[in-house]
Every structure is written in C-alpha cells, then in structure tokens.
C-alpha cells in the first residue's frame, strides 16, 4: 500500500519531456523510435499498438505517453489509453479526472465520446483507466474491448495502450491479440535478461507483431532512449 502511494505521488510529478522540451536529445530519441516503428510495421500503417515490459517500473507509462506525444506532433490523430487497470497513471501524468474511463466504457456505464478527453497537445486525446475494476483481464478480453478499438479506429490514426507488466498478469497478452503491434520496454540495469526473454516468448504467439524493444534509462550523455528492432 505504501509503495503504491509513493508511486502515485511520483506520477503526479512526472514531466513529459516530448511536450516540455521537444528539442532535447531525449525527445529526439522518441522521434527516432517513432520513425523506426513506422518502418517496422508491415505495410507502413500502424494503427493500434501497446507498450509493455516484463516487470514493474521499467518505463512503460513514460514511454507510452512520450511516444503518443511525438506521434501527435507529427499531425496524427492519436488516442492514448491507460489499459493498466492495476496501476493506472495516465490521469496523474496529464492531471485529469479519472471518474470515467476505459473501465466505465467497457462495462457500458458510459461511451467513448463521453469519456475521451482532449489533452493540451494538439491531436492527442486521452482515455484514462476509470475506476479500478475487480476483474481487469476479463474486461480487457471482452467483446466490448474489440468494439471500443473498432470504434476508435474510425476516428483516430493511432491508438496506443499502456499496459501492466507481461510477467505479472495476462492483460498485455490479451490486448496483444487485439492490436497490430507490441513494443517492449527494458530498463538498463534493472530488467533481467531471462525476464525480457520470457516476456518476449509470451508475446510472440499473439496477433500483434512484436515491433521492437526500447532500452530505457541507458547511461550515456546524449539521451536516455535507444531503439533496437527485433528483426
Ligand atoms: N529514463 C528514465 N530516467 C529517469 N526516471 C525514469 C526513466 N524512466 C522511468 N523513470 C521513472 O521511473 C518510474 C517508473 O516509470 P514508469 O511509470 O514509466 O514505469 P512503468 O513500467 O509504467 O511502471 P509500472 O509497472 O508501475 O506501471 C517513474 O517514476 C518514472 O518517472
Ligand atoms: Mg505504468
């Protein structure tokens, strides 16, 4: 409990470098990841993707939010969805209300139009997690989720999901069967080699193409993010 509170507090202090300082080398790294993602998708048209990692605190949420921003800065209509119904952070990061969100749309309490919020980044819309449900995996695997993706795909050029760690719960695997691509984050000096391999093996059979791996928090002067393709 104490740990979760601490994380939440950290999250409120989170800065989105791609928004605050688009000219920084780190933002440039995010743009490089964006370019690589665009090239790695089969037909050059990546429409739905998720970001995940093997374990906790490896940088999934920061990577997802910054990537969503650089895609929107390119003029794409982007919807960023917090599908981490275990430890949601999107509403802290963008300082928004979380009374309505993904969970409330999935249980039919509200609809997508009523729950999506415009961010202060042009072309970037947000869907927070909503009230934490008792059964996240079940909700994510429901027909309602497929409908939500289909509905959102009509309006948005890119839908990007933040998810929980692959080795902890099945949520990311479930979503990986509904989206076009999955991006894995590993954190320098934290992610164990075997854990990353196991996460990759769990994601490989999914419908989503494994798009690549982002190495987060790498110690070096120019920036923090490096991208390696899986091919
Ligand atoms: N490259 C980095 N440099 C410094 N701090 C970072 C970096 N990447 C992530 N962090 C910090 O580490 C913490 C965890 O990052 P983040 O929330 O993005 O990870 P996560 O994988 O989504 O975690 P969770 O498993 O809890 O959802 C946050 O406080 C974040 O600000
Ligand atoms: Mg997270």
Short mmCIF file of C-alpha atoms and ligand atoms in Angstrom, two decimals:
data_model
loop_
_atom_site.label_atom_id
_atom_site.label_comp_id
_atom_site.label_asym_id
_atom_site.label_seq_id
_atom_site.Cartn_x
_atom_site.Cartn_y
_atom_site.Cartn_z
CA UNK A 1 0.00 0.00 0.00
CA UNK A 2 2.76 2.41 0.98
CA UNK A 3 4.58 1.53 -2.24
CA UNK A 4 1.54 2.27 -4.36
CA UNK A 5 1.05 5.64 -2.66
CA UNK A 6 4.65 6.51 -3.34
CA UNK A 7 4.30 5.59 -6.99
CA UNK A 8 1.20 7.70 -7.28
CA UNK A 9 3.00 10.65 -5.77
CA UNK A 10 5.91 10.22 -8.15
CA UNK A 11 3.48 10.06 -11.01
CA UNK A 12 1.96 13.42 -10.15
CA UNK A 13 5.41 14.91 -10.55
CA UNK A 14 6.00 13.29 -13.90
CA UNK A 15 7.14 15.57 -16.69
CA UNK A 16 6.61 14.75 -20.31
CA UNK A 17 9.82 15.72 -21.99
CA UNK A 18 8.44 15.36 -25.52
CA UNK A 19 5.91 18.07 -24.63
CA UNK A 20 8.01 20.32 -22.41
CA UNK A 21 11.22 20.21 -24.38
CA UNK A 22 10.70 18.93 -27.91
CA UNK A 23 14.22 19.97 -28.92
CA UNK A 24 16.00 17.94 -26.26
CA UNK A 25 18.08 14.90 -27.29
CA UNK A 26 15.67 12.66 -25.37
CA UNK A 27 12.71 13.96 -27.39
CA UNK A 28 14.79 13.35 -30.49
CA UNK A 29 15.23 9.73 -29.33
CA UNK A 30 11.46 9.39 -29.08
CA UNK A 31 11.15 10.67 -32.63
CA UNK A 32 13.71 8.09 -33.71
CA UNK A 33 11.60 5.38 -32.07
CA UNK A 34 8.56 6.81 -33.89
CA UNK A 35 10.36 6.58 -37.23
CA UNK A 36 11.56 3.05 -36.53
CA UNK A 37 8.05 1.99 -35.55
CA UNK A 38 6.68 3.39 -38.76
CA UNK A 39 9.21 1.40 -40.76
CA UNK A 40 8.80 -1.78 -38.76
CA UNK A 41 5.04 -2.09 -39.32
CA UNK A 42 4.28 -4.45 -42.16
CA UNK A 43 2.55 -2.08 -44.57
CA UNK A 44 3.78 1.14 -43.00
CA UNK A 45 0.42 1.72 -41.40
CA UNK A 46 0.49 1.07 -37.69
CA UNK A 47 -2.96 1.77 -36.31
CA UNK A 48 -3.15 0.12 -32.89
CA UNK A 49 -0.26 -0.70 -30.59
CA UNK A 50 0.56 -1.42 -26.98
CA UNK A 51 3.59 -0.76 -24.86
CA UNK A 52 4.59 -3.26 -22.21
CA UNK A 53 7.55 -4.73 -20.32
CA UNK A 54 8.40 -7.82 -18.33
CA UNK A 55 8.19 -6.31 -14.85
CA UNK A 56 7.18 -3.23 -12.88
CA UNK A 57 8.70 0.26 -13.12
CA UNK A 58 10.65 -0.27 -16.32
CA UNK A 59 9.26 2.81 -18.07
CA UNK A 60 6.12 1.59 -19.84
CA UNK A 61 3.95 4.56 -18.92
CA UNK A 62 6.61 7.22 -19.59
CA UNK A 63 7.46 5.65 -22.93
CA UNK A 64 3.80 5.33 -23.95
CA UNK A 65 2.97 8.94 -23.07
CA UNK A 66 6.02 10.44 -24.77
CA UNK A 67 5.53 8.31 -27.87
CA UNK A 68 1.87 9.31 -28.07
CA UNK A 69 3.01 12.95 -27.95
CA UNK A 70 5.59 12.65 -30.74
CA UNK A 71 3.09 10.85 -32.96
CA UNK A 72 0.55 13.63 -32.33
CA UNK A 73 3.22 16.26 -33.02
CA UNK A 74 3.57 14.67 -36.43
CA UNK A 75 -0.07 15.52 -37.08
CA UNK A 76 -1.54 12.09 -36.48
CA UNK A 77 -4.80 11.90 -34.54
CA UNK A 78 -3.76 9.88 -31.51
CA UNK A 79 -5.74 8.26 -28.71
CA UNK A 80 -3.71 7.25 -25.66
CA UNK A 81 -5.50 4.68 -23.49
CA UNK A 82 -4.49 3.68 -19.97
CA UNK A 83 -5.11 -0.07 -20.05
CA UNK A 84 -3.06 -0.64 -16.91
CA UNK A 85 -6.03 -1.20 -14.66
CA UNK A 86 -3.70 -2.39 -11.90
CA UNK A 87 -1.56 0.72 -11.51
CA UNK A 88 -3.06 3.41 -13.73
CA UNK A 89 -1.02 6.61 -14.09
CA UNK A 90 -2.33 8.45 -17.15
CA UNK A 91 -4.68 10.62 -15.07
CA UNK A 92 -1.78 11.71 -12.87
CA UNK A 93 0.54 12.33 -15.78
CA UNK A 94 -1.97 14.52 -17.61
CA UNK A 95 -3.66 15.75 -14.42
CA UNK A 96 -7.13 14.68 -15.42
CA UNK A 97 -10.28 13.29 -13.86
CA UNK A 98 -10.44 9.51 -13.60
CA UNK A 99 -14.08 9.04 -12.63
CA UNK A 100 -14.88 7.93 -16.16
CA UNK A 101 -12.54 5.99 -18.38
CA UNK A 102 -11.77 2.68 -20.05
CA UNK A 103 -13.37 0.55 -17.32
CA UNK A 104 -16.62 2.53 -17.39
CA UNK A 105 -16.83 2.28 -21.19
CA UNK A 106 -16.19 -1.47 -21.06
CA UNK A 107 -18.96 -2.10 -18.53
CA UNK A 108 -21.35 0.05 -20.58
CA UNK A 109 -21.74 2.81 -17.99
CA UNK A 110 -20.69 5.44 -20.47
CA UNK A 111 -19.47 5.65 -24.04
CA UNK A 112 -16.18 6.51 -25.70
CA UNK A 113 -17.25 10.02 -26.79
CA UNK A 114 -18.23 10.97 -23.26
CA UNK A 115 -15.06 9.61 -21.69
CA UNK A 116 -12.30 10.74 -24.01
CA UNK A 117 -10.60 13.98 -23.02
CA UNK A 118 -8.60 16.33 -25.22
CA UNK A 119 -5.07 16.85 -23.96
CA UNK A 120 -3.17 20.12 -24.19
CA UNK A 121 -1.16 18.58 -27.01
CA UNK A 122 -2.84 19.15 -30.35
CA UNK A 123 -4.23 15.94 -31.88
CA UNK A 124 -3.70 13.92 -28.69
CA UNK A 125 -6.79 12.59 -26.92
CA UNK A 126 -6.76 10.60 -23.71
CA UNK A 127 -8.81 7.82 -22.16
CA UNK A 128 -7.86 7.25 -18.55
CA UNK A 129 -8.33 3.91 -16.80
CA UNK A 130 -11.52 4.84 -14.96
CA UNK A 131 -12.47 3.28 -11.61
CA UNK A 132 -10.27 0.23 -10.98
CA UNK A 133 -12.39 -2.86 -11.68
CA UNK A 134 -12.09 -6.15 -9.75
CA UNK A 135 -11.58 -8.14 -12.98
CA UNK A 136 -9.29 -6.25 -15.39
CA UNK A 137 -8.27 -9.26 -17.50
CA UNK A 138 -11.87 -10.28 -18.02
CA UNK A 139 -12.86 -6.75 -19.01
CA UNK A 140 -9.98 -6.37 -21.45
CA UNK A 141 -10.82 -9.70 -23.06
CA UNK A 142 -14.49 -8.88 -23.53
CA UNK A 143 -16.22 -8.18 -26.83
CA UNK A 144 -16.71 -4.61 -25.62
CA UNK A 145 -12.96 -4.08 -25.89
CA UNK A 146 -12.92 -5.16 -29.52
CA UNK A 147 -15.82 -2.81 -30.19
CA UNK A 148 -14.03 0.05 -28.47
CA UNK A 149 -10.95 -0.48 -30.64
CA UNK A 150 -13.07 -0.73 -33.79
CA UNK A 151 -15.00 2.45 -32.91
CA UNK A 152 -11.87 4.40 -32.02
CA UNK A 153 -10.10 3.21 -35.19
CA UNK A 154 -12.71 5.03 -37.27
CA UNK A 155 -11.67 8.36 -35.86
CA UNK A 156 -8.03 8.02 -34.81
CA UNK A 157 -4.91 7.35 -36.88
CA UNK A 158 -3.16 5.70 -33.93
CA UNK A 159 -4.43 4.13 -30.71
CA UNK A 160 -1.71 3.45 -28.19
CA UNK A 161 -2.19 1.43 -25.00
CA UNK A 162 -0.25 1.50 -21.74
CA UNK A 163 -0.44 -1.95 -20.11
CA UNK A 164 0.68 -3.83 -16.97
CA UNK A 165 3.84 -5.98 -16.96
CA UNK A 166 3.66 -9.17 -19.02
CA UNK A 167 5.09 -11.47 -16.37
CA UNK A 168 2.71 -10.23 -13.65
CA UNK A 169 -0.70 -10.59 -15.30
CA UNK A 170 -2.18 -11.67 -18.64
CA UNK A 171 -3.64 -8.26 -19.56
CA UNK A 172 -0.92 -7.28 -22.04
CA UNK A 173 -1.12 -10.68 -23.75
CA UNK A 174 -4.88 -10.37 -24.04
CA UNK A 175 -4.57 -6.93 -25.61
CA UNK A 176 -1.75 -8.12 -27.85
CA UNK A 177 -4.33 -10.30 -29.57
CA UNK A 178 -6.41 -7.25 -30.44
CA UNK A 179 -3.82 -4.76 -31.68
CA UNK A 180 -1.42 -4.57 -34.62
CA UNK A 181 1.84 -4.22 -32.74
CA UNK A 182 3.52 -4.55 -29.34
CA UNK A 183 6.55 -2.61 -28.16
CA UNK A 184 8.61 -3.87 -25.23
CA UNK A 185 10.48 -1.65 -22.81
CA UNK A 186 13.55 -2.90 -20.95
CA UNK A 187 15.28 -0.83 -18.32
CA UNK A 188 19.00 -0.60 -18.11
CA UNK A 189 20.48 -2.28 -15.02
CA UNK A 190 17.03 -3.43 -13.93
CA UNK A 191 15.42 -5.78 -16.41
CA UNK A 192 16.80 -9.31 -16.13
CA UNK A 193 17.79 -10.89 -19.42
CA UNK A 194 15.70 -14.01 -18.71
CA UNK A 195 12.66 -11.94 -17.76
CA UNK A 196 12.84 -10.00 -21.02
CA UNK A 197 13.18 -13.24 -22.97
CA UNK A 198 10.22 -14.77 -21.16
CA UNK A 199 8.08 -11.71 -21.82
CA UNK A 200 9.04 -11.82 -25.49
CA UNK A 201 8.12 -15.52 -25.65
CA UNK A 202 4.73 -14.80 -24.10
CA UNK A 203 4.03 -12.04 -26.60
CA UNK A 204 5.32 -13.81 -29.70
CA UNK A 205 2.26 -16.05 -30.31
CA UNK A 206 -0.12 -13.07 -30.10
CA UNK A 207 -1.71 -11.48 -33.13
CA UNK A 208 0.32 -8.32 -32.61
CA UNK A 209 3.68 -8.08 -34.29
CA UNK A 210 6.50 -7.58 -31.80
CA UNK A 211 7.68 -4.24 -33.10
CA UNK A 212 10.90 -3.92 -31.16
CA UNK A 213 12.45 -3.13 -27.82
CA UNK A 214 13.08 0.25 -26.23
CA UNK A 215 16.07 0.36 -23.95
CA UNK A 216 15.15 2.83 -21.24
CA UNK A 217 17.42 4.70 -18.86
CA UNK A 218 20.63 3.87 -20.59
CA UNK A 219 23.53 5.73 -19.03
CA UNK A 220 25.02 7.99 -21.64
CA UNK A 221 25.39 11.68 -22.30
CA UNK A 222 23.24 12.22 -25.36
CA UNK A 223 19.90 10.78 -24.27
CA UNK A 224 18.12 8.03 -22.44
CA UNK A 225 16.37 6.05 -25.08
CA UNK A 226 17.65 3.68 -27.68
CA UNK A 227 15.67 1.52 -30.02
CA UNK A 228 16.52 -1.88 -31.33
CA UNK A 229 14.32 -3.66 -33.82
CA UNK A 230 13.53 -7.34 -33.33
CA UNK A 231 14.04 -8.36 -36.92
N1 LIG B 1 14.74 7.06 -18.28
C1 LIG B 1 14.32 7.40 -17.07
N2 LIG B 1 15.04 8.25 -16.30
C2 LIG B 1 14.62 8.60 -15.08
N3 LIG B 1 13.48 8.15 -14.50
C3 LIG B 1 12.71 7.31 -15.20
C4 LIG B 1 13.09 6.88 -16.52
N4 LIG B 1 12.14 6.02 -16.97
C5 LIG B 1 11.22 5.92 -15.98
N5 LIG B 1 11.57 6.68 -14.91
C6 LIG B 1 10.83 6.82 -13.65
O1 LIG B 1 10.66 5.51 -13.11
C7 LIG B 1 9.35 5.35 -12.58
C8 LIG B 1 8.64 4.23 -13.33
O2 LIG B 1 8.42 4.65 -14.68
P1 LIG B 1 7.04 4.33 -15.40
O3 LIG B 1 5.88 4.65 -14.52
O4 LIG B 1 7.10 4.93 -16.74
O5 LIG B 1 7.21 2.75 -15.48
P2 LIG B 1 6.11 1.63 -15.66
O6 LIG B 1 6.80 0.49 -16.32
O7 LIG B 1 4.90 2.19 -16.31
O8 LIG B 1 5.79 1.25 -14.15
P3 LIG B 1 4.54 0.36 -13.62
O9 LIG B 1 4.97 -1.06 -13.78
O10 LIG B 1 4.41 0.80 -12.19
O11 LIG B 1 3.34 0.69 -14.46
C9 LIG B 1 8.66 6.70 -12.73
O12 LIG B 1 8.82 7.43 -11.52
C10 LIG B 1 9.42 7.37 -13.86
O13 LIG B 1 9.42 8.78 -13.77
MG1 LIG B 2 2.91 2.16 -15.73
#
